[in-house]
Amino acid sequence: MSGNKEGSNAWRCQLFRLIEASTTHKTGNLKYQAAKTGCEVSARLAKHCTLDMVDFLNPSTEAVAELANIFQAYADMAWSLWAQKWHIDVLRPAALNSKLQTQRLEYRSDSPYMDAHSLHFHVLENDEKALDGKEVLQVISPAVVVTGTADGNDYTRETVWAKAVVWMG
């Protein structure tokens, strides 16, 4: 993100808090309307996803409802995260490479940004540095890094919420 991180994150956080603010009429509350729309969208998305699975799973009404609940829980969590003042980065391969300042993405056992996939543990069991320098062929799940604090300060402070899980050749 370029520009003023403090200002842009404060603006985003304030926008979410304004939308979330309750009003005298529950149905007039923007968050209530967004949640109602979100539930409808989640239900449609779940139904659409299960259309592709009909031949294999023959999903029940309960299964579709459970899938809609998962989508809604995801939306609620996303809302909660976006209402915070910190800045969240998801580091996919190119961003990981840039962060590590390397020509190619290589595994390092001491990296604060990546862990080897569990299938590599048999190799790493006796020597944790056995795969150091090996090229990362696949990022199984990206790293999640947060900069700043909950009160919207110190965007030079970095916290790794989740290390990337990587697969080497």
Coordinates of N, CA, C and O in Angstrom, one line a residue, residues 3-169:
G3 N 1.2 5.6 0.0 CA 0.5 6.7 0.6 C 0.5 6.7 2.1 O 1.4 6.1 2.7
N4 N -0.4 7.3 2.7 CA -0.5 7.4 4.2 C -1.2 6.2 4.8 O -2.4 6.2 4.8
K5 N -0.4 5.3 5.3 CA -1.0 4.1 5.9 C -1.9 4.4 7.1 O -3.0 3.8 7.2
E6 N -1.5 5.3 7.9 CA -2.3 5.6 9.1 C -3.6 6.2 8.7 O -4.7 5.8 9.2
G7 N -3.6 7.1 7.8 CA -4.8 7.8 7.3 C -5.8 6.8 6.6 O -7.0 6.8 6.9
S8 N -5.2 6.0 5.7 CA -6.1 5.1 4.9 C -6.7 4.0 5.8 O -7.8 3.7 5.6
N9 N -5.9 3.5 6.7 CA -6.4 2.5 7.6 C -7.4 3.1 8.6 O -8.4 2.4 8.9
A10 N -7.2 4.3 9.1 CA -8.1 4.9 10.0 C -9.4 5.2 9.2 O -10.5 5.0 9.8
W11 N -9.4 5.6 8.0 CA -10.6 5.9 7.2 C -11.4 4.6 7.0 O -12.6 4.6 7.2
R12 N -10.7 3.5 6.6 CA -11.4 2.3 6.4 C -12.1 1.8 7.7 O -13.2 1.4 7.7
C13 N -11.3 1.9 8.8 CA -11.9 1.5 10.1 C -13.1 2.3 10.5 O -14.1 1.8 10.9
Q14 N -13.0 3.6 10.3 CA -14.1 4.5 10.6 C -15.3 4.2 9.7 O -16.4 4.2 10.2
L15 N -15.1 4.0 8.5 CA -16.2 3.6 7.6 C -16.9 2.4 8.0 O -18.2 2.4 8.1
F16 N -16.2 1.3 8.4 CA -16.8 0.1 8.9 C -17.6 0.4 10.2 O -18.6 -0.2 10.4
R17 N -17.0 1.2 11.1 CA -17.6 1.5 12.3 C -18.9 2.3 12.1 O -19.9 2.2 12.9
L18 N -18.9 3.2 11.2 CA -20.1 4.0 10.9 C -21.2 3.1 10.3 O -22.4 3.3 10.7
I19 N -20.8 2.2 9.4 CA -21.8 1.3 8.9 C -22.4 0.4 10.0 O -23.6 0.1 10.0
E20 N -21.5 0.0 11.0 CA -21.9 -0.9 12.0 C -22.7 -0.2 13.1 O -23.5 -0.9 13.8
A21 N -22.6 1.1 13.2 CA -23.3 1.8 14.2 C -24.8 1.6 14.2 O -25.5 1.5 13.1
S22 N -25.4 1.3 15.4 CA -26.8 1.1 15.4 C -27.6 2.3 15.3 O -27.2 3.4 15.6
T23 N -28.8 2.2 14.7 CA -29.8 3.3 14.6 C -31.0 2.9 15.4 O -31.1 1.9 16.0
T24 N -32.0 3.8 15.5 CA -33.1 3.6 16.3 C -34.0 2.5 15.7 O -34.6 1.8 16.5
H25 N -34.0 2.2 14.4 CA -34.7 1.2 13.8 C -33.8 0.1 13.3 O -32.9 0.4 12.5
K26 N -34.0 -1.1 13.8 CA -33.1 -2.2 13.5 C -33.0 -2.4 12.0 O -31.9 -2.6 11.4
T27 N -34.1 -2.3 11.3 CA -34.1 -2.5 9.8 C -33.5 -1.3 9.1 O -33.1 -1.5 7.9
G28 N -33.3 -0.2 9.7 CA -32.6 0.9 9.1 C -31.1 0.9 9.3 O -30.3 1.6 8.7
N29 N -30.6 0.0 10.1 CA -29.2 -0.1 10.4 C -28.5 -0.7 9.2 O -28.9 -1.7 8.7
L30 N -27.4 0.0 8.7 CA -26.7 -0.5 7.5 C -26.1 -1.8 7.7 O -26.1 -2.6 6.8
K31 N -25.6 -2.1 8.9 CA -25.0 -3.4 9.1 C -26.1 -4.5 9.1 O -25.8 -5.6 8.5
Y32 N -27.2 -4.2 9.6 CA -28.3 -5.2 9.5 C -28.7 -5.4 8.1 O -28.9 -6.6 7.7
Q33 N -28.8 -4.4 7.3 CA -29.1 -4.6 5.9 C -28.0 -5.3 5.2 O -28.3 -6.2 4.3
A34 N -26.7 -5.0 5.5 CA -25.6 -5.8 4.9 C -25.6 -7.2 5.3 O -25.4 -8.1 4.5
A35 N -25.9 -7.5 6.6 CA -26.0 -8.8 7.1 C -27.1 -9.6 6.4 O -27.0 -10.8 6.0
K36 N -28.3 -8.9 6.3 CA -29.4 -9.6 5.6 C -29.1 -9.9 4.2 O -29.3 -11.0 3.7
T37 N -28.5 -9.0 3.5 CA -28.0 -9.2 2.1 C -27.0 -10.3 2.1 O -27.0 -11.2 1.2
G38 N -26.0 -10.2 3.0 CA -25.0 -11.2 3.1 C -25.5 -12.6 3.3 O -25.0 -13.6 2.7
C39 N -26.6 -12.8 4.1 CA -27.2 -14.1 4.3 C -27.8 -14.6 3.0 O -27.7 -15.8 2.7
E40 N -28.5 -13.7 2.3 CA -29.1 -14.0 1.1 C -28.0 -14.4 0.0 O -28.2 -15.4 -0.7
V41 N -26.9 -13.7 0.0 CA -25.9 -14.0 -0.9 C -25.2 -15.3 -0.6 O -24.9 -16.1 -1.4
S42 N -25.0 -15.5 0.7 CA -24.4 -16.8 1.2 C -25.3 -18.0 0.8 O -24.7 -19.0 0.3
A43 N -26.6 -17.8 1.0 CA -27.5 -18.9 0.6 C -27.4 -19.2 -0.9 O -27.4 -20.4 -1.3
R44 N -27.4 -18.1 -1.7 CA -27.3 -18.3 -3.2 C -26.0 -18.9 -3.6 O -25.9 -19.8 -4.5
L45 N -24.9 -18.4 -3.0 CA -23.6 -19.0 -3.3 C -23.5 -20.5 -2.9 O -23.0 -21.3 -3.7
A46 N -24.0 -20.8 -1.7 CA -24.0 -22.2 -1.3 C -24.8 -23.1 -2.3 O -24.4 -24.2 -2.7
K47 N -26.0 -22.6 -2.7 CA -26.8 -23.3 -3.6 C -26.1 -23.5 -5.0 O -26.1 -24.6 -5.6
H48 N -25.5 -22.4 -5.5 CA -24.7 -22.4 -6.7 C -23.6 -23.4 -6.6 O -23.3 -24.2 -7.6
C49 N -22.8 -23.4 -5.5 CA -21.7 -24.3 -5.4 C -22.1 -25.8 -5.4 O -21.4 -26.6 -5.9
T50 N -23.3 -26.0 -4.8 CA -23.7 -27.4 -4.7 C -24.3 -27.9 -6.1 O -24.4 -29.1 -6.3
L51 N -24.6 -27.0 -7.0 CA -25.1 -27.4 -8.3 C -24.1 -28.3 -9.0 O -24.4 -29.2 -9.7
D52 N -22.8 -27.9 -8.8 CA -21.7 -28.6 -9.5 C -21.5 -30.0 -8.8 O -20.9 -30.9 -9.4
M53 N -21.9 -30.1 -7.6 CA -21.7 -31.3 -6.8 C -22.9 -32.3 -6.9 O -22.8 -33.4 -6.3
V54 N -23.9 -31.9 -7.5 CA -25.2 -32.7 -7.5 C -24.9 -34.2 -8.0 O -25.4 -35.1 -7.4
D55 N -24.1 -34.3 -9.0 CA -23.9 -35.6 -9.6 C -23.1 -36.5 -8.6 O -23.3 -37.7 -8.6
F56 N -22.3 -35.9 -7.8 CA -21.4 -36.6 -6.9 C -22.0 -36.8 -5.5 O -21.9 -37.9 -4.9
L57 N -22.5 -35.7 -5.0 CA -22.9 -35.7 -3.6 C -24.4 -35.8 -3.3 O -24.8 -36.1 -2.2
N58 N -25.2 -35.3 -4.2 CA -26.6 -35.2 -4.0 C -26.9 -34.4 -2.7 O -27.4 -35.0 -1.8
P59 N -26.5 -33.2 -2.6 CA -26.6 -32.5 -1.3 C -28.0 -32.3 -0.9 O -28.9 -32.0 -1.6
S60 N -28.2 -32.4 0.4 CA -29.5 -32.2 1.0 C -29.7 -30.7 1.3 O -28.7 -29.9 1.3
T61 N -30.9 -30.4 1.7 CA -31.2 -29.0 2.0 C -30.4 -28.6 3.2 O -29.9 -27.4 3.3
E62 N -30.2 -29.5 4.2 CA -29.4 -29.2 5.4 C -27.9 -28.9 5.0 O -27.3 -28.1 5.6
A63 N -27.4 -29.7 4.1 CA -26.0 -29.5 3.6 C -25.8 -28.1 3.0 O -24.8 -27.4 3.2
V64 N -26.8 -27.7 2.2 CA -26.7 -26.4 1.6 C -26.8 -25.3 2.6 O -26.1 -24.3 2.6
A65 N -27.7 -25.5 3.6 CA -27.8 -24.5 4.7 C -26.5 -24.5 5.5 O -26.1 -23.4 5.9
E66 N -25.9 -25.6 5.8 CA -24.6 -25.6 6.5 C -23.5 -24.9 5.7 O -22.7 -24.1 6.3
L67 N -23.5 -25.1 4.4 CA -22.5 -24.4 3.6 C -22.8 -22.9 3.6 O -21.8 -22.1 3.7
A68 N -24.0 -22.5 3.5 CA -24.4 -21.1 3.6 C -23.9 -20.5 4.9 O -23.4 -19.4 5.0
N69 N -24.0 -21.3 6.0 CA -23.6 -20.8 7.3 C -22.0 -20.6 7.3 O -21.5 -19.7 8.0
I70 N -21.3 -21.5 6.7 CA -19.9 -21.3 6.6 C -19.5 -20.0 5.8 O -18.7 -19.3 6.2
F71 N -20.2 -19.8 4.7 CA -20.0 -18.6 3.9 C -20.3 -17.4 4.8 O -19.6 -16.4 4.7
Q72 N -21.4 -17.4 5.5 CA -21.8 -16.3 6.4 C -20.7 -16.0 7.5 O -20.4 -14.9 7.8
A73 N -20.3 -17.1 8.1 CA -19.2 -17.0 9.1 C -18.0 -16.3 8.6 O -17.3 -15.5 9.2
Y74 N -17.6 -16.7 7.4 CA -16.5 -16.1 6.7 C -16.7 -14.6 6.5 O -15.8 -13.8 6.7
A75 N -17.9 -14.3 6.0 CA -18.2 -12.8 5.8 C -18.1 -12.0 7.1 O -17.6 -10.9 7.1
D76 N -18.7 -12.6 8.1 CA -18.6 -11.9 9.4 C -17.2 -11.7 9.9 O -16.9 -10.7 10.4
M77 N -16.4 -12.8 9.7 CA -15.0 -12.6 10.1 C -14.2 -11.6 9.3 O -13.5 -10.8 9.8
A78 N -14.5 -11.6 8.0 CA -13.9 -10.6 7.1 C -14.3 -9.2 7.6 O -13.5 -8.3 7.6
W79 N -15.6 -9.0 7.9 CA -16.1 -7.7 8.3 C -15.3 -7.3 9.6 O -14.8 -6.1 9.7
S80 N -15.2 -8.2 10.5 CA -14.5 -7.9 11.8 C -13.0 -7.5 11.6 O -12.5 -6.6 12.2
L81 N -12.3 -8.2 10.7 CA -10.9 -7.9 10.4 C -10.8 -6.6 9.7 O -9.9 -5.8 10.0
W82 N -11.7 -6.3 8.8 CA -11.6 -5.0 8.1 C -11.9 -3.8 8.9 O -11.6 -2.7 8.6
A83 N -12.6 -4.0 10.1 CA -12.9 -2.9 11.0 C -11.8 -2.6 11.9 O -11.9 -1.7 12.7
Q84 N -10.6 -3.3 11.8 CA -9.5 -3.0 12.6 C -8.5 -2.0 11.9 O -8.5 -2.0 10.7
K85 N -7.7 -1.4 12.7 CA -6.8 -0.3 12.1 C -5.5 -0.9 11.6 O -4.8 -0.2 10.9
W86 N -5.2 -2.1 11.9 CA -3.9 -2.6 11.4 C -4.1 -2.9 9.9 O -5.2 -3.0 9.4
H87 N -2.9 -3.2 9.2 CA -3.0 -3.5 7.8 C -2.6 -5.0 7.6 O -1.5 -5.4 8.1
I88 N -3.4 -5.7 6.9 CA -3.2 -7.1 6.7 C -2.7 -7.4 5.3 O -3.3 -6.9 4.4
D89 N -1.6 -8.1 5.2 CA -1.0 -8.5 3.9 C -1.0 -10.0 3.8 O -0.6 -10.7 4.8
V90 N -1.4 -10.5 2.7 CA -1.3 -11.9 2.4 C -0.2 -12.1 1.4 O -0.2 -11.5 0.3
L91 N 0.9 -12.8 1.8 CA 2.1 -12.9 1.0 C 2.0 -14.2 0.2 O 2.3 -15.3 0.7
R92 N 1.7 -14.0 -1.1 CA 1.7 -15.1 -2.0 C 3.2 -15.2 -2.6 O 4.0 -14.4 -2.1
P93 N 3.5 -16.1 -3.5 CA 4.9 -16.3 -3.9 C 5.6 -15.0 -4.3 O 6.7 -14.8 -3.8
A94 N 5.0 -14.2 -5.2 CA 5.8 -13.0 -5.6 C 6.0 -12.0 -4.4 O 7.1 -11.5 -4.3
A95 N 5.1 -11.9 -3.5 CA 5.2 -11.0 -2.4 C 6.2 -11.6 -1.4 O 7.0 -10.8 -0.8
L96 N 6.2 -12.9 -1.2 CA 7.2 -13.5 -0.4 C 8.6 -13.3 -0.9 O 9.5 -13.0 -0.2
N97 N 8.8 -13.5 -2.2 CA 10.1 -13.3 -2.9 C 10.5 -11.9 -2.7 O 11.7 -11.6 -2.4
S98 N 9.6 -10.9 -2.8 CA 10.0 -9.5 -2.7 C 10.4 -9.2 -1.2 O 11.3 -8.5 -0.9
K99 N 9.6 -9.8 -0.3 CA 9.9 -9.6 1.1 C 11.2 -10.1 1.5 O 12.0 -9.5 2.3
L100 N 11.6 -11.3 1.0 CA 12.8 -12.0 1.3 C 14.0 -11.4 0.5 O 15.2 -11.7 0.7
Q101 N 13.7 -10.6 -0.5 CA 14.7 -10.0 -1.4 C 15.7 -11.0 -2.0 O 16.9 -10.9 -1.9
T102 N 15.1 -12.0 -2.7 CA 15.9 -13.0 -3.3 C 15.5 -13.1 -4.8 O 14.4 -12.7 -5.2
Q103 N 16.4 -13.7 -5.6 CA 16.2 -13.8 -7.0 C 15.1 -14.9 -7.2 O 14.3 -14.8 -8.1
R104 N 15.2 -16.0 -6.5 CA 14.2 -17.1 -6.6 C 13.8 -17.4 -5.2 O 14.5 -17.2 -4.2
L105 N 12.6 -17.9 -5.0 CA 12.1 -18.2 -3.7 C 12.7 -19.5 -3.2 O 12.5 -20.6 -3.8
E106 N 13.5 -19.4 -2.2 CA 14.2 -20.6 -1.6 C 13.8 -20.8 -0.1 O 13.5 -19.8 0.6
Y107 N 13.7 -22.0 0.3 CA 13.4 -22.4 1.6 C 14.6 -22.1 2.6 O 15.7 -22.3 2.3
R108 N 14.2 -21.5 3.7 CA 15.2 -21.3 4.8 C 14.5 -21.7 6.1 O 13.4 -21.2 6.4
S109 N 15.1 -22.6 6.8 CA 14.5 -23.1 8.1 C 14.4 -22.0 9.1 O 13.5 -22.1 10.0
D110 N 15.2 -20.9 9.0 CA 15.1 -19.8 10.0 C 14.2 -18.7 9.5 O 14.1 -17.6 10.2
S111 N 13.5 -18.9 8.4 CA 12.7 -17.8 7.9 C 11.5 -17.5 8.8 O 10.8 -18.4 9.2
P112 N 11.2 -16.3 9.1 CA 10.0 -15.9 9.9 C 8.7 -16.0 9.0 O 7.6 -15.9 9.6
Y113 N 8.9 -16.2 7.7 CA 7.7 -16.2 6.8 C 7.2 -17.5 6.3 O 6.2 -17.6 5.6
M114 N 8.0 -18.6 6.5 CA 7.6 -19.8 5.9 C 8.0 -21.0 6.7 O 9.0 -21.0 7.5
D115 N 7.2 -22.1 6.6 CA 7.5 -23.4 7.2 C 7.3 -24.4 6.0 O 6.6 -24.2 5.1
A116 N 8.1 -25.5 6.2 CA 8.0 -26.6 5.2 C 6.7 -27.4 5.4 O 6.2 -27.5 6.5
H117 N 6.2 -27.9 4.3 CA 5.0 -28.7 4.3 C 5.2 -29.9 5.2 O 6.4 -30.4 5.3
S118 N 4.2 -30.4 5.9 CA 4.4 -31.6 6.8 C 5.0 -32.8 6.1 O 5.6 -33.6 6.8
L119 N 4.8 -33.0 4.8 CA 5.4 -34.1 4.1 C 6.9 -34.1 4.1 O 7.6 -35.1 3.8
H120 N 7.5 -32.9 4.4 CA 8.9 -32.7 4.4 C 9.5 -33.1 5.8 O 10.7 -33.1 5.9
F121 N 8.7 -33.3 6.7 CA 9.2 -33.4 8.1 C 10.1 -34.7 8.3 O 11.0 -34.7 9.1
H122 N 9.9 -35.7 7.5 CA 10.7 -36.9 7.6 C 12.2 -36.5 7.2 O 13.1 -37.1 7.7
V123 N 12.3 -35.6 6.3 CA 13.7 -35.1 5.9 C 14.2 -34.2 7.0 O 15.4 -34.2 7.3
L124 N 13.4 -33.3 7.5 CA 13.8 -32.3 8.5 C 13.9 -32.8 9.9 O 14.4 -32.1 10.8
E125 N 13.4 -34.1 10.2 CA 13.4 -34.6 11.5 C 14.8 -34.7 12.2 O 14.9 -34.3 13.3
N126 N 15.8 -35.1 11.4 CA 17.1 -35.2 12.0 C 18.0 -34.0 11.7 O 19.0 -33.7 12.4
D127 N 17.7 -33.2 10.7 CA 18.5 -32.0 10.3 C 17.5 -31.0 9.8 O 17.1 -31.0 8.7
E128 N 17.2 -30.0 10.7 CA 16.2 -29.0 10.3 C 16.7 -28.1 9.2 O 15.9 -27.4 8.6
K129 N 18.0 -28.1 8.8 CA 18.5 -27.3 7.8 C 18.7 -28.1 6.5 O 19.3 -27.6 5.5
A130 N 18.2 -29.3 6.4 CA 18.5 -30.2 5.3 C 17.9 -29.6 4.0 O 18.5 -29.9 2.9
L131 N 16.8 -28.9 4.0 CA 16.2 -28.3 2.8 C 16.6 -26.8 2.6 O 16.1 -26.3 1.6
D132 N 17.4 -26.3 3.4 CA 17.8 -24.9 3.2 C 18.4 -24.7 1.8 O 19.3 -25.5 1.4
G133 N 18.0 -23.7 1.1 CA 18.5 -23.3 -0.2 C 17.7 -24.0 -1.3 O 17.9 -23.7 -2.5
K134 N 16.9 -25.0 -1.0 CA 16.1 -25.6 -2.0 C 15.0 -24.7 -2.6 O 14.4 -23.9 -1.8
E135 N 14.8 -24.7 -3.9 CA 13.8 -23.9 -4.5 C 12.4 -24.3 -4.0 O 12.0 -25.4 -4.0
V136 N 11.6 -23.2 -3.7 CA 10.2 -23.5 -3.3 C 9.4 -23.6 -4.6 O 9.4 -22.8 -5.5
L137 N 8.8 -24.8 -4.8 CA 8.1 -25.1 -6.0 C 6.6 -24.7 -5.9 O 6.0 -24.4 -6.9
Q138 N 6.1 -24.8 -4.7 CA 4.7 -24.5 -4.5 C 4.4 -23.8 -3.1 O 5.0 -24.3 -2.1
V139 N 3.7 -22.8 -3.1 CA 3.2 -22.2 -1.8 C 1.8 -22.8 -1.6 O 0.9 -22.5 -2.3
I140 N 1.8 -23.7 -0.6 CA 0.5 -24.4 -0.3 C -0.5 -23.4 0.3 O -1.7 -23.4 0.0
S141 N 0.0 -22.6 1.3 CA -0.9 -21.6 1.9 C 0.0 -20.4 2.1 O 1.2 -20.5 2.5
P142 N -0.5 -19.2 1.8 CA 0.3 -18.0 1.9 C 0.6 -17.5 3.3 O -0.1 -18.0 4.3
A143 N 1.6 -16.7 3.5 CA 1.8 -16.1 4.8 C 0.8 -14.9 5.0 O 0.4 -14.3 4.0
V144 N 0.5 -14.7 6.3 CA -0.4 -13.6 6.6 C 0.4 -12.7 7.6 O 0.8 -13.2 8.7
V145 N 0.6 -11.5 7.2 CA 1.4 -10.5 8.0 C 0.6 -9.3 8.3 O 0.0 -8.7 7.4
V146 N 0.7 -8.8 9.5 CA 0.0 -7.6 9.9 C 1.0 -6.5 10.3 O 2.0 -6.8 10.9
T147 N 0.8 -5.3 9.8 CA 1.6 -4.2 10.1 C 0.8 -3.2 10.9 O -0.4 -3.1 10.7
G148 N 1.4 -2.5 11.8 CA 0.7 -1.6 12.6 C 0.1 -2.2 13.9 O 0.3 -3.4 14.2
T149 N -0.5 -1.3 14.6 CA -1.1 -1.8 15.9 C -2.7 -1.6 15.8 O -3.2 -0.9 14.9
A150 N -3.4 -2.2 16.8 CA -4.8 -2.1 16.8 C -5.3 -0.6 16.9 O -6.4 -0.3 16.5
D151 N -4.5 0.2 17.5 CA -4.9 1.6 17.6 C -4.4 2.5 16.4 O -4.6 3.7 16.5
G152 N -3.9 1.9 15.4 CA -3.6 2.6 14.2 C -2.2 3.3 14.2 O -2.1 4.3 13.5
N153 N -1.3 2.8 14.9 CA 0.1 3.4 14.9 C 1.1 2.4 14.5 O 0.8 1.2 14.4
D154 N 2.3 2.9 14.4 CA 3.5 2.1 14.2 C 3.4 1.1 13.1 O 3.5 -0.2 13.3
Y155 N 3.3 1.6 11.9 CA 3.1 0.7 10.7 C 4.5 0.1 10.3 O 4.5 -0.6 9.3
T156 N 5.5 0.3 11.0 CA 6.8 -0.3 10.8 C 6.9 -1.6 11.6 O 7.7 -2.5 11.3
R157 N 6.0 -1.8 12.6 CA 5.9 -3.0 13.4 C 5.2 -4.1 12.6 O 4.1 -3.9 12.1
E158 N 5.8 -5.2 12.5 CA 5.3 -6.3 11.7 C 5.1 -7.6 12.6 O 5.9 -7.9 13.4
T159 N 3.9 -8.2 12.4 CA 3.6 -9.4 13.1 C 3.2 -10.5 12.1 O 2.3 -10.2 11.3
V160 N 3.8 -11.7 12.2 CA 3.4 -12.7 11.3 C 2.3 -13.5 12.0 O 2.5 -14.1 13.0
W161 N 1.1 -13.5 11.4 CA 0.0 -14.2 12.0 C 0.0 -15.7 11.5 O -0.4 -16.5 12.3
A162 N 0.5 -15.9 10.3 CA 0.6 -17.3 9.8 C 1.7 -17.4 8.8 O 1.8 -16.5 7.9
K163 N 2.6 -18.3 9.0 CA 3.7 -18.5 8.1 C 3.1 -19.2 6.8 O 2.2 -20.0 6.9
A164 N 3.8 -19.0 5.7 CA 3.5 -19.7 4.5 C 3.9 -21.1 4.6 O 4.9 -21.4 5.3
V165 N 3.1 -22.0 4.1 CA 3.5 -23.5 4.1 C 4.0 -23.7 2.6 O 3.2 -23.5 1.7
V166 N 5.2 -24.2 2.5 CA 5.8 -24.3 1.2 C 6.3 -25.8 0.9 O 6.5 -26.6 1.8
W167 N 6.3 -26.1 -0.4 CA 6.7 -27.4 -0.9 C 8.0 -27.2 -1.7 O 8.0 -26.4 -2.6
M168 N 9.0 -28.0 -1.4 CA 10.3 -27.9 -2.2 C 10.5 -29.1 -3.0 O 9.9 -30.2 -2.8
G169 N 11.3 -29.0 -4.0 CA 11.6 -30.1 -5.0 C 12.8 -30.9 -4.5 O 13.4 -30.6 -3.5

